[in-house]
Coordinates of C-alpha atoms in Angstrom, one line a residue:
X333 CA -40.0 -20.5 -25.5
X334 CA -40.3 -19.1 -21.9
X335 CA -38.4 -15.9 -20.9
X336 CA -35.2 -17.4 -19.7
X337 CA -34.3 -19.0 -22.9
X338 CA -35.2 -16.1 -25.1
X339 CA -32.9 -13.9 -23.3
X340 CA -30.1 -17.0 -23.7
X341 CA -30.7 -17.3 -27.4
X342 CA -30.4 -13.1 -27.8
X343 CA -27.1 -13.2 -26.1
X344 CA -25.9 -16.3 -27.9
X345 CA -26.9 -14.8 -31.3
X346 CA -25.1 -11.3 -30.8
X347 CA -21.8 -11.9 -28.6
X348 CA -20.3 -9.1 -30.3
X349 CA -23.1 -6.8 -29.4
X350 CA -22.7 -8.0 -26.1
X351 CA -19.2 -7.5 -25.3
X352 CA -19.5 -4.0 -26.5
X353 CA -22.4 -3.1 -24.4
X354 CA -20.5 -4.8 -21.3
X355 CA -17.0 -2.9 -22.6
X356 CA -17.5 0.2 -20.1
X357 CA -18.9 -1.1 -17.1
X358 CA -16.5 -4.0 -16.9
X359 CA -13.5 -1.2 -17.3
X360 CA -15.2 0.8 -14.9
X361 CA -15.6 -1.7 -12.3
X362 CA -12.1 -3.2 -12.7
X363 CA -10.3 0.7 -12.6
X364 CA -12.9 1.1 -9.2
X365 CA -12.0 -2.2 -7.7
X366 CA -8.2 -2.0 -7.5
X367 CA -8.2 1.7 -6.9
X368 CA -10.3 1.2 -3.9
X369 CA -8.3 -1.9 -2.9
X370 CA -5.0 -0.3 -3.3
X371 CA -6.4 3.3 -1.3
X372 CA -7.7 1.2 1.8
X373 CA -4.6 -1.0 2.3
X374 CA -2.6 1.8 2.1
X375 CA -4.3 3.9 4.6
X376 CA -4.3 0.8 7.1
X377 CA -0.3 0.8 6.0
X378 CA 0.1 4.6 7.0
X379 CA -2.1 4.1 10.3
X380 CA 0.1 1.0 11.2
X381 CA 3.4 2.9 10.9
X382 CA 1.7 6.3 12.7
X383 CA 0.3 3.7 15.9
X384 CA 4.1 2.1 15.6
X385 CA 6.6 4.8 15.1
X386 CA 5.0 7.3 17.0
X387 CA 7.0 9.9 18.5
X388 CA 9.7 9.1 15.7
X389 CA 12.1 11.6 13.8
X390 CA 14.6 11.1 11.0
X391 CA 17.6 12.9 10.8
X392 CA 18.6 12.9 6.9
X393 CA 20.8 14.3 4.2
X394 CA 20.2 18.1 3.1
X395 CA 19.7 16.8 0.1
X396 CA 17.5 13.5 0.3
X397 CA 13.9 13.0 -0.4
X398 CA 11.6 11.2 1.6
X399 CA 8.2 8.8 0.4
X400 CA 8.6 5.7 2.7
X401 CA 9.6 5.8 6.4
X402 CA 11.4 2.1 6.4
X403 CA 13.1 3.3 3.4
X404 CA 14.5 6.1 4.3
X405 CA 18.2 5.5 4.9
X406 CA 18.3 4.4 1.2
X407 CA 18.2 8.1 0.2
X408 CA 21.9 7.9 -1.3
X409 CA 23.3 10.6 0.8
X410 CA 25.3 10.4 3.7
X411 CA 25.9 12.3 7.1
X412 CA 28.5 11.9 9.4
X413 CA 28.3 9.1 12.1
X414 CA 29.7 12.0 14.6
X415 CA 25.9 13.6 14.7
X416 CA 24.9 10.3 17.0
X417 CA 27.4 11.7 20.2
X418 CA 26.7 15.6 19.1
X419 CA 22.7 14.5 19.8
X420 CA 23.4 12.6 23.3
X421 CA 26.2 15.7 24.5
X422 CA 23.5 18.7 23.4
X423 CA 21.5 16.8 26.5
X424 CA 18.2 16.9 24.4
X425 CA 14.8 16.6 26.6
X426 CA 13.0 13.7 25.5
X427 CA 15.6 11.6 23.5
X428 CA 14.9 8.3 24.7
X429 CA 16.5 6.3 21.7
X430 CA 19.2 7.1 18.9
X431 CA 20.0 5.0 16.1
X432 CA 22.3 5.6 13.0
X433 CA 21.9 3.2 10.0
X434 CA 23.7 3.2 6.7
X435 CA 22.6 1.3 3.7
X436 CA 24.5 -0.3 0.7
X437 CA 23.4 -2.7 -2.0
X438 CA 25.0 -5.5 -2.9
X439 CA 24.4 -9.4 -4.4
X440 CA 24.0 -12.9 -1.9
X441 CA 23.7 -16.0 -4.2
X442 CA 23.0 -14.3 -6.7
X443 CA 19.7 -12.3 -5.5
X444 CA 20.4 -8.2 -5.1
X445 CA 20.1 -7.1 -1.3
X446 CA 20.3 -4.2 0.5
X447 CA 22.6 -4.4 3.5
X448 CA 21.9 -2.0 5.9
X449 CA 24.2 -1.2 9.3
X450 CA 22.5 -0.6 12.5
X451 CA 24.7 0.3 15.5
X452 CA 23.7 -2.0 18.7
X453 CA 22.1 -0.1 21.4
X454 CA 24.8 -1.5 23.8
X455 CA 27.2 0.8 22.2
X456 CA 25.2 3.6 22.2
X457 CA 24.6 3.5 26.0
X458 CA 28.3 5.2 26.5
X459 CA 26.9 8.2 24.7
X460 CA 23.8 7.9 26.6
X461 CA 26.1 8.6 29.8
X462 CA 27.1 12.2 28.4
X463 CA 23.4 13.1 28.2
X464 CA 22.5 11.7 31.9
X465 CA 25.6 14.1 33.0
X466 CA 24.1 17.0 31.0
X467 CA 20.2 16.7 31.8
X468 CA 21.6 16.1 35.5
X469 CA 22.0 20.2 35.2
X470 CA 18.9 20.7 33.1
X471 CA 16.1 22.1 34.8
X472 CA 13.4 21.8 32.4
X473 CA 10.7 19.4 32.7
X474 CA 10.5 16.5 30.8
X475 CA 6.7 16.5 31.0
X476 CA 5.2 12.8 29.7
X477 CA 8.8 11.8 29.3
X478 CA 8.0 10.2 32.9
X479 CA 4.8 8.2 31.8
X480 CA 6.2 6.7 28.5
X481 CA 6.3 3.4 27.6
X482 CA 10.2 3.1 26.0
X483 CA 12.2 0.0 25.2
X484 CA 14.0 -1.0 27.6
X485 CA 17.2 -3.2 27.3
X486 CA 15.3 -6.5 27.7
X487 CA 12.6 -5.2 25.1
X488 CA 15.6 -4.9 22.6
X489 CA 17.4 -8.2 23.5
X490 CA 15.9 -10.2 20.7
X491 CA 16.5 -9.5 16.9
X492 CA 12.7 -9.2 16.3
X493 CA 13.4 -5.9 18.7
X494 CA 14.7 -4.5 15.2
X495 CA 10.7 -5.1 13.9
X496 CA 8.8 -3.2 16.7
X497 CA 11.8 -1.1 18.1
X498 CA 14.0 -0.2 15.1
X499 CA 16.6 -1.4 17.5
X500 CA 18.8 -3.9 18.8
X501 CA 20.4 -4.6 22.3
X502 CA 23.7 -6.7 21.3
X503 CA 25.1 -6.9 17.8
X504 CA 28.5 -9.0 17.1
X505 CA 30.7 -7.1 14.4
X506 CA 30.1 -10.7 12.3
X507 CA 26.5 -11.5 13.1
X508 CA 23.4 -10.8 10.8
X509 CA 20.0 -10.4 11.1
X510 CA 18.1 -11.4 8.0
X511 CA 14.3 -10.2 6.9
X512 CA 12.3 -12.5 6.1
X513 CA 11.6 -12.6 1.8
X514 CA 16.2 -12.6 1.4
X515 CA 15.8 -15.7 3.8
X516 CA 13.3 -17.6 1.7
X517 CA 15.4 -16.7 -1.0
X518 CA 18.8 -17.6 0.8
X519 CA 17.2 -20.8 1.9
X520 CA 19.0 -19.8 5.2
X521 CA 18.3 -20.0 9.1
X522 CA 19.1 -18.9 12.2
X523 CA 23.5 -20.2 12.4
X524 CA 24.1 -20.8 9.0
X525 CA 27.1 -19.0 7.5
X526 CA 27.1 -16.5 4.6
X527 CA 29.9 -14.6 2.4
X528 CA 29.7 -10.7 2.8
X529 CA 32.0 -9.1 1.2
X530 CA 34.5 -11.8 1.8
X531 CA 34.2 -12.4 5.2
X532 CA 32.1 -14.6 6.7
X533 CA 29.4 -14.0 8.9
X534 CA 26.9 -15.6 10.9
X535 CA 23.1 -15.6 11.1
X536 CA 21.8 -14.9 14.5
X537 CA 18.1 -14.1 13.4
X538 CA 15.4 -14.0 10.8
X539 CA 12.9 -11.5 11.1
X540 CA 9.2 -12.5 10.8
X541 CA 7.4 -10.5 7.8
X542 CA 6.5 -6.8 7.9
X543 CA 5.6 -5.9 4.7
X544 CA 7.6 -3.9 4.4
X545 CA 11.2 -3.2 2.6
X546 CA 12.9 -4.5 6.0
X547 CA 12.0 -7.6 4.8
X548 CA 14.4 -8.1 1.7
X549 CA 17.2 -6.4 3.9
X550 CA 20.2 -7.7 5.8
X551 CA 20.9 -6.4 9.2
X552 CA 24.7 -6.3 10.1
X553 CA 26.9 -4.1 12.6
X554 CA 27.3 -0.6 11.1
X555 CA 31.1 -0.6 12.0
X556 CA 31.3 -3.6 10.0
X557 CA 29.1 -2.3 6.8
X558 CA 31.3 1.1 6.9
X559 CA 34.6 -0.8 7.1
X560 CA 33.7 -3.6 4.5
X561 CA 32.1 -0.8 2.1
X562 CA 34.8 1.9 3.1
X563 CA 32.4 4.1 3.8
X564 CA 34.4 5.5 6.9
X565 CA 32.2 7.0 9.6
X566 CA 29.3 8.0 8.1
X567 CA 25.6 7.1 7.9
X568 CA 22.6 7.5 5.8
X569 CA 19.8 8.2 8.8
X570 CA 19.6 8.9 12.3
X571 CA 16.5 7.7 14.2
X572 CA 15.9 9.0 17.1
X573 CA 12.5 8.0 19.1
X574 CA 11.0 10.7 21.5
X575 CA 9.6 9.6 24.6
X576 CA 6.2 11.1 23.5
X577 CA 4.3 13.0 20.5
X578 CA 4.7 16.2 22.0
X579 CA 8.3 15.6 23.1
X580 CA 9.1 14.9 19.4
X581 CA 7.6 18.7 18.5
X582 CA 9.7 20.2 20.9
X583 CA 12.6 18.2 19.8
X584 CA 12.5 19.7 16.0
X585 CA 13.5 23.3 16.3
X586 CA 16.5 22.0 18.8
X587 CA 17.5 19.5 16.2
X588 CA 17.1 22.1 13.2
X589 CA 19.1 24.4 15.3
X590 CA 22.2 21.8 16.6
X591 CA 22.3 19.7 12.9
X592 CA 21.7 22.6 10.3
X593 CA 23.4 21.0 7.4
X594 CA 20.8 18.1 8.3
X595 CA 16.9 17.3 7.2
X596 CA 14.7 17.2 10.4
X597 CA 11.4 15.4 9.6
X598 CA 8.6 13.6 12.2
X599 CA 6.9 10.8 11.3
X600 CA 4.0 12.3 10.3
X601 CA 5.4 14.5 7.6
X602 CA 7.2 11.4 6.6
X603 CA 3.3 9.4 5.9
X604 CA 2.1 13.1 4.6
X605 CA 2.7 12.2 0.7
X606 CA 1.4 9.0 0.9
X607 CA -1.8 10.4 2.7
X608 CA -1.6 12.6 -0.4
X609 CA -1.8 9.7 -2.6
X610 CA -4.1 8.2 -1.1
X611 CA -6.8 11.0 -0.7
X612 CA -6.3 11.8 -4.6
X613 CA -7.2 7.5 -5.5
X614 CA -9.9 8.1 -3.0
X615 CA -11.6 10.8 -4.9
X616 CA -10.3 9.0 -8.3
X617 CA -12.3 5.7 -7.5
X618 CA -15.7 8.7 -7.2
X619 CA -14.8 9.8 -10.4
X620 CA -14.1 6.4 -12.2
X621 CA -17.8 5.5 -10.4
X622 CA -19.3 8.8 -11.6
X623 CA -17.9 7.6 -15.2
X624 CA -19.3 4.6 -15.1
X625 CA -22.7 5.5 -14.0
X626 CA -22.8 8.2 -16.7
X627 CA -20.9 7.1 -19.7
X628 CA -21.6 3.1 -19.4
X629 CA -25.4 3.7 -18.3
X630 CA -25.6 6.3 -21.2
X631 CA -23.7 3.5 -23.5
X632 CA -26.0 0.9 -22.4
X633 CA -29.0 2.9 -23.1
X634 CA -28.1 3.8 -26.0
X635 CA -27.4 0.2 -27.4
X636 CA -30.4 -1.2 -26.1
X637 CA -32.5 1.4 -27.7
X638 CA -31.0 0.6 -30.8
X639 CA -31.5 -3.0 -30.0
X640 CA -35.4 -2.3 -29.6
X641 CA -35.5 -0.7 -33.0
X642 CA -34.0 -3.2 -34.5
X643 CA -36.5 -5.7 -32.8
X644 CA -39.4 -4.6 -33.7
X645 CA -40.6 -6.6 -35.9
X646 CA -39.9 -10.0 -33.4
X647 CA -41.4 -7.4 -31.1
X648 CA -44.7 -7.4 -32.3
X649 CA -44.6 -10.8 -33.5
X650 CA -44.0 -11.8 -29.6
X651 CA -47.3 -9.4 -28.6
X652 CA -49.2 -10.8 -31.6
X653 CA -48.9 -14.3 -29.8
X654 CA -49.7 -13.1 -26.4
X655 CA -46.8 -11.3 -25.1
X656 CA -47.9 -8.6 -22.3
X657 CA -46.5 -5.1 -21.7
X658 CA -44.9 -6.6 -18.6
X659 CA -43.0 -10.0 -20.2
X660 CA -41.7 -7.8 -22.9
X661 CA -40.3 -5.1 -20.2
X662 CA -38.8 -7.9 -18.7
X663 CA -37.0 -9.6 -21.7
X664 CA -34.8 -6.2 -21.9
X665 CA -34.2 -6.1 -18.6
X666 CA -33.2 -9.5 -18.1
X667 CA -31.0 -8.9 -20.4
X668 CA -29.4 -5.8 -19.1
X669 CA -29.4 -7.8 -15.4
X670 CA -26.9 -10.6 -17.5
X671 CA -25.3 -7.8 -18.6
X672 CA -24.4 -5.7 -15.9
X673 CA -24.4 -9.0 -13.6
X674 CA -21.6 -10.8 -15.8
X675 CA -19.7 -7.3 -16.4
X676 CA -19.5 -6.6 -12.6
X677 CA -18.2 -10.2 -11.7
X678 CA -15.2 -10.2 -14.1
X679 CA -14.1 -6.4 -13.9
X680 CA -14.3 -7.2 -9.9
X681 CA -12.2 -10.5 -10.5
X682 CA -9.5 -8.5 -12.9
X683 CA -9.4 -5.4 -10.5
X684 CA -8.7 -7.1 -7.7
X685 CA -5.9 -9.7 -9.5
X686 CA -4.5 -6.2 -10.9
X687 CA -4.5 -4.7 -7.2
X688 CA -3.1 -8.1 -5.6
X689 CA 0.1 -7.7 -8.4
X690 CA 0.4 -4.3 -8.7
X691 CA -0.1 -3.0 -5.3
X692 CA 2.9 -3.2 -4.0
X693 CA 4.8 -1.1 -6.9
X694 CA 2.0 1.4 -6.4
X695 CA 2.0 1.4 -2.9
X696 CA 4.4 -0.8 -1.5
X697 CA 1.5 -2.5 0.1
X698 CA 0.3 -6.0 -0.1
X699 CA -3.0 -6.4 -0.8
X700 CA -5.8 -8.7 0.2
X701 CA -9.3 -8.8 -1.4
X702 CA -12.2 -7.2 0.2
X703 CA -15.1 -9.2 0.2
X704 CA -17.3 -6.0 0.6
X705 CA -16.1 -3.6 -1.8
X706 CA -16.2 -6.5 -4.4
X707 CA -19.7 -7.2 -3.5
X708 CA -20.9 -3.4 -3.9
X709 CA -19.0 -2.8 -7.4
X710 CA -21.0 -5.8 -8.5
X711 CA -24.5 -4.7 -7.2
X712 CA -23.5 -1.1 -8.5
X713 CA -22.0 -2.4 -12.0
X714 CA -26.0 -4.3 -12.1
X715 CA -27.7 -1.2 -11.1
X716 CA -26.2 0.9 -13.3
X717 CA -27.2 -1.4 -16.1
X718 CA -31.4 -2.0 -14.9
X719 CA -31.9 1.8 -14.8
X720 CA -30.1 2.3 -17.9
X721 CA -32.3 -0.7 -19.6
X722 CA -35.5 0.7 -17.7
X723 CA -36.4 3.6 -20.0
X724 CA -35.9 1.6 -23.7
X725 CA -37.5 -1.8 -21.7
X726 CA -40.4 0.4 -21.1
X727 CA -40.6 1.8 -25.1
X728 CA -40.6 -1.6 -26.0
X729 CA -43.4 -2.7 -23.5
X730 CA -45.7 0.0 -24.9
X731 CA -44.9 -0.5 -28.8
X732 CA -48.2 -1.2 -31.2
X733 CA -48.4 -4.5 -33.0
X734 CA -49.9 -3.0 -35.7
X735 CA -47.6 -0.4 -36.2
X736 CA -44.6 -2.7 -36.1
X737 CA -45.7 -4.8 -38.9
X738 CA -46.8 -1.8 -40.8
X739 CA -43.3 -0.2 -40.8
X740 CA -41.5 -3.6 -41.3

């Protein structure tokens, strides 16, 4: 028998052993895997919205609490849709876009939506009037306000402008904008008809796919959602995009100051608890690998140890026939190579299946395998498991014939 099929037969022979030796490092490496798959994408997700939003800031309910940015007119709370004109008249430096939404749930077909009414930028340009009139007597700089790069009217013609923009140019009182997942599910495209509420309306778009929760909404005309909903004049977020980062900062404390029954918040303190998260799974993956490394090496140790004990007798009956120091050193760790090999590969496989499925209730993030990180928990899963074999593999190399036969 050459040392190939020796190693085969042991593991054949003892598949209970084996399992248990593989037990930890296969949980390790699956816990590692889709912790470090769900961290990265979610810090790609947060740098995405931060390179997107920008200069963004959310006017919200006192009492609402805030984790994801696109979700954050589902708070529950409401404010009143008068804020929108008391923004434009307070003739704001640096308010270059304003944008009330309000957000109901309710059923299409059958499937549970969330409707959510955006007011057409069209109609906000009458307010935008006031504030021309009232920064006509402002003397203050507007700084980088000159150099930005803002929608303009043409930019926000299209529904997709809802995607990149958050806003909309035109919006007809019985026209919808659908995301992409409630369209698949609708079976519906751009003119069909559908029942809201009783009244029918008419699809004028379907958004390509974010990612994100705009894509199981409904886009309608807030003066339609409030009237169909009776939720009078009233909104749960204001978005208003500042021309520039540092226009935004300046735009807080006036904000604070002219809504104080309001929540101010920028974009980046809206991405702050996620970076949180993410940071704590980042340093949870070290600690899963430091676990592994200590507790599956010392495991694996351990049972191979024992396994050498128990040996002993084929052993010496192997170096009796001829067996070197070296071909026995190698028969353990062959075996722990299988081991750790084998372990790796399918706690990698069942760590990335549990990231791809539960990503997106942990994070709200969809998540794609990374070929790299996959790779390195396997070499790391079969590293772990040669230098916990090396020490025992090298006990067994050096073990006397005659002594083995003696205390069998």
């Amino acid at each position: 028998m050459n040392l190939r099929s020796i190693i085969w037969h042991e593991l054949k022979s003892r598949p209970a052993g084996v399992a248990f030796n593989s037990l930890t490092i296969f949980l390790g490496v699956a816990a590692l895997v889709a912790i470090r798959h769900v961290t990265v994408h979610s810090e790609e997700a947060v740098s995405k919205q931060l390179i997107n939003l920008g200069a963004n800031i959310l006017v919200l309910p006192k009492e609402a609490t805030l984790q994801d940015y696109y979700a954050a007119d589902q708070n529950g709370g409401t404010l009143p849709e008068e804020y929108v004109a008391e923004i434009f008249l307070a003739g704001l430096s640096g308010v270059e876009q304003v944008s009330p939404r309000l957000n109901v749930s309710t059923e299409l077909s059958g499937h549970p939506v969330a409707v959510t009414g955006i007011l057409p930028q069209s109609e906000v340009d009458s307010l935008a009037a006031w504030q021309a009139t009232t920064m006509f007597m402002n003397t203050t700089s507007s700084g980088c306000c000159t150099k930005a790069n803002v929608a303009t009217s043409d930019d926000l013609k299209a529904p997709e402008a809802l995607i990149k923009y958050r806003a909309i140019q035109n919006l007809d009182k019985k026209a919808l904008v659908l995301g992409s997942d409630i369209a698949l599910k609708l079976n519906c495209k751009v003119n069909d008809r559908l029942n809201l509420q009783g009244e029918k309306f008419t699809v004028i778009g379907v958004l390509p796919t974010t990612g994100t929760v705009d894509d199981g909404r409904v886009f309608a005309h807030l003066h339609s959602v409030q009237r169909l909903w009776e939720k009078d004049s009233t909104c749960n977020a204001i978005e208003i995009v500042g021309c520039c980062e540092d226009a935004a900062g300046s735009l807080v404390p006036q904000l604070k100051e002219l809504l104080p029954d309001a929540k101010i918040v920028t974009i980046s303190q809206v991405v702050e608890t996620q970076v949180g998260v993410n940071s704590l799974m980042a340093k949870t993956s070290w600690i899963v690998l430091a676990v592994m490394i200590v507790v599956g090496g010392a495991g694996l140790a351990g049972s191979i140890a024992s396994n050498v004990r128990e040996r002993r007798r084929e052993i010496g009956t192997l170096m009796a026939l001829g067996a070197t120091p070296g071909f026995i050193q190698k028969l353990f760790l062959g075996k722990a190579f299988i081991l750790g090999l084998c372990a790796g590969s399918i706690g990698c496989l069942v760590g990335v299946v549990a990231a791809v499925i539960a990503g997106p209730v942990w994070a709200g993030v969809a998540i794609m395998p990374l070929v790299g990180t996959s790779l390195l928990s396997i070499v790391a899963a079969t590293l772990v498991a040669l230098v916990a074999a090396w020490w025992p593999a090298q006990g067994a190399a050096h073990l006397d014939p005659c002594i083995c036969f003696r205390e069998v």
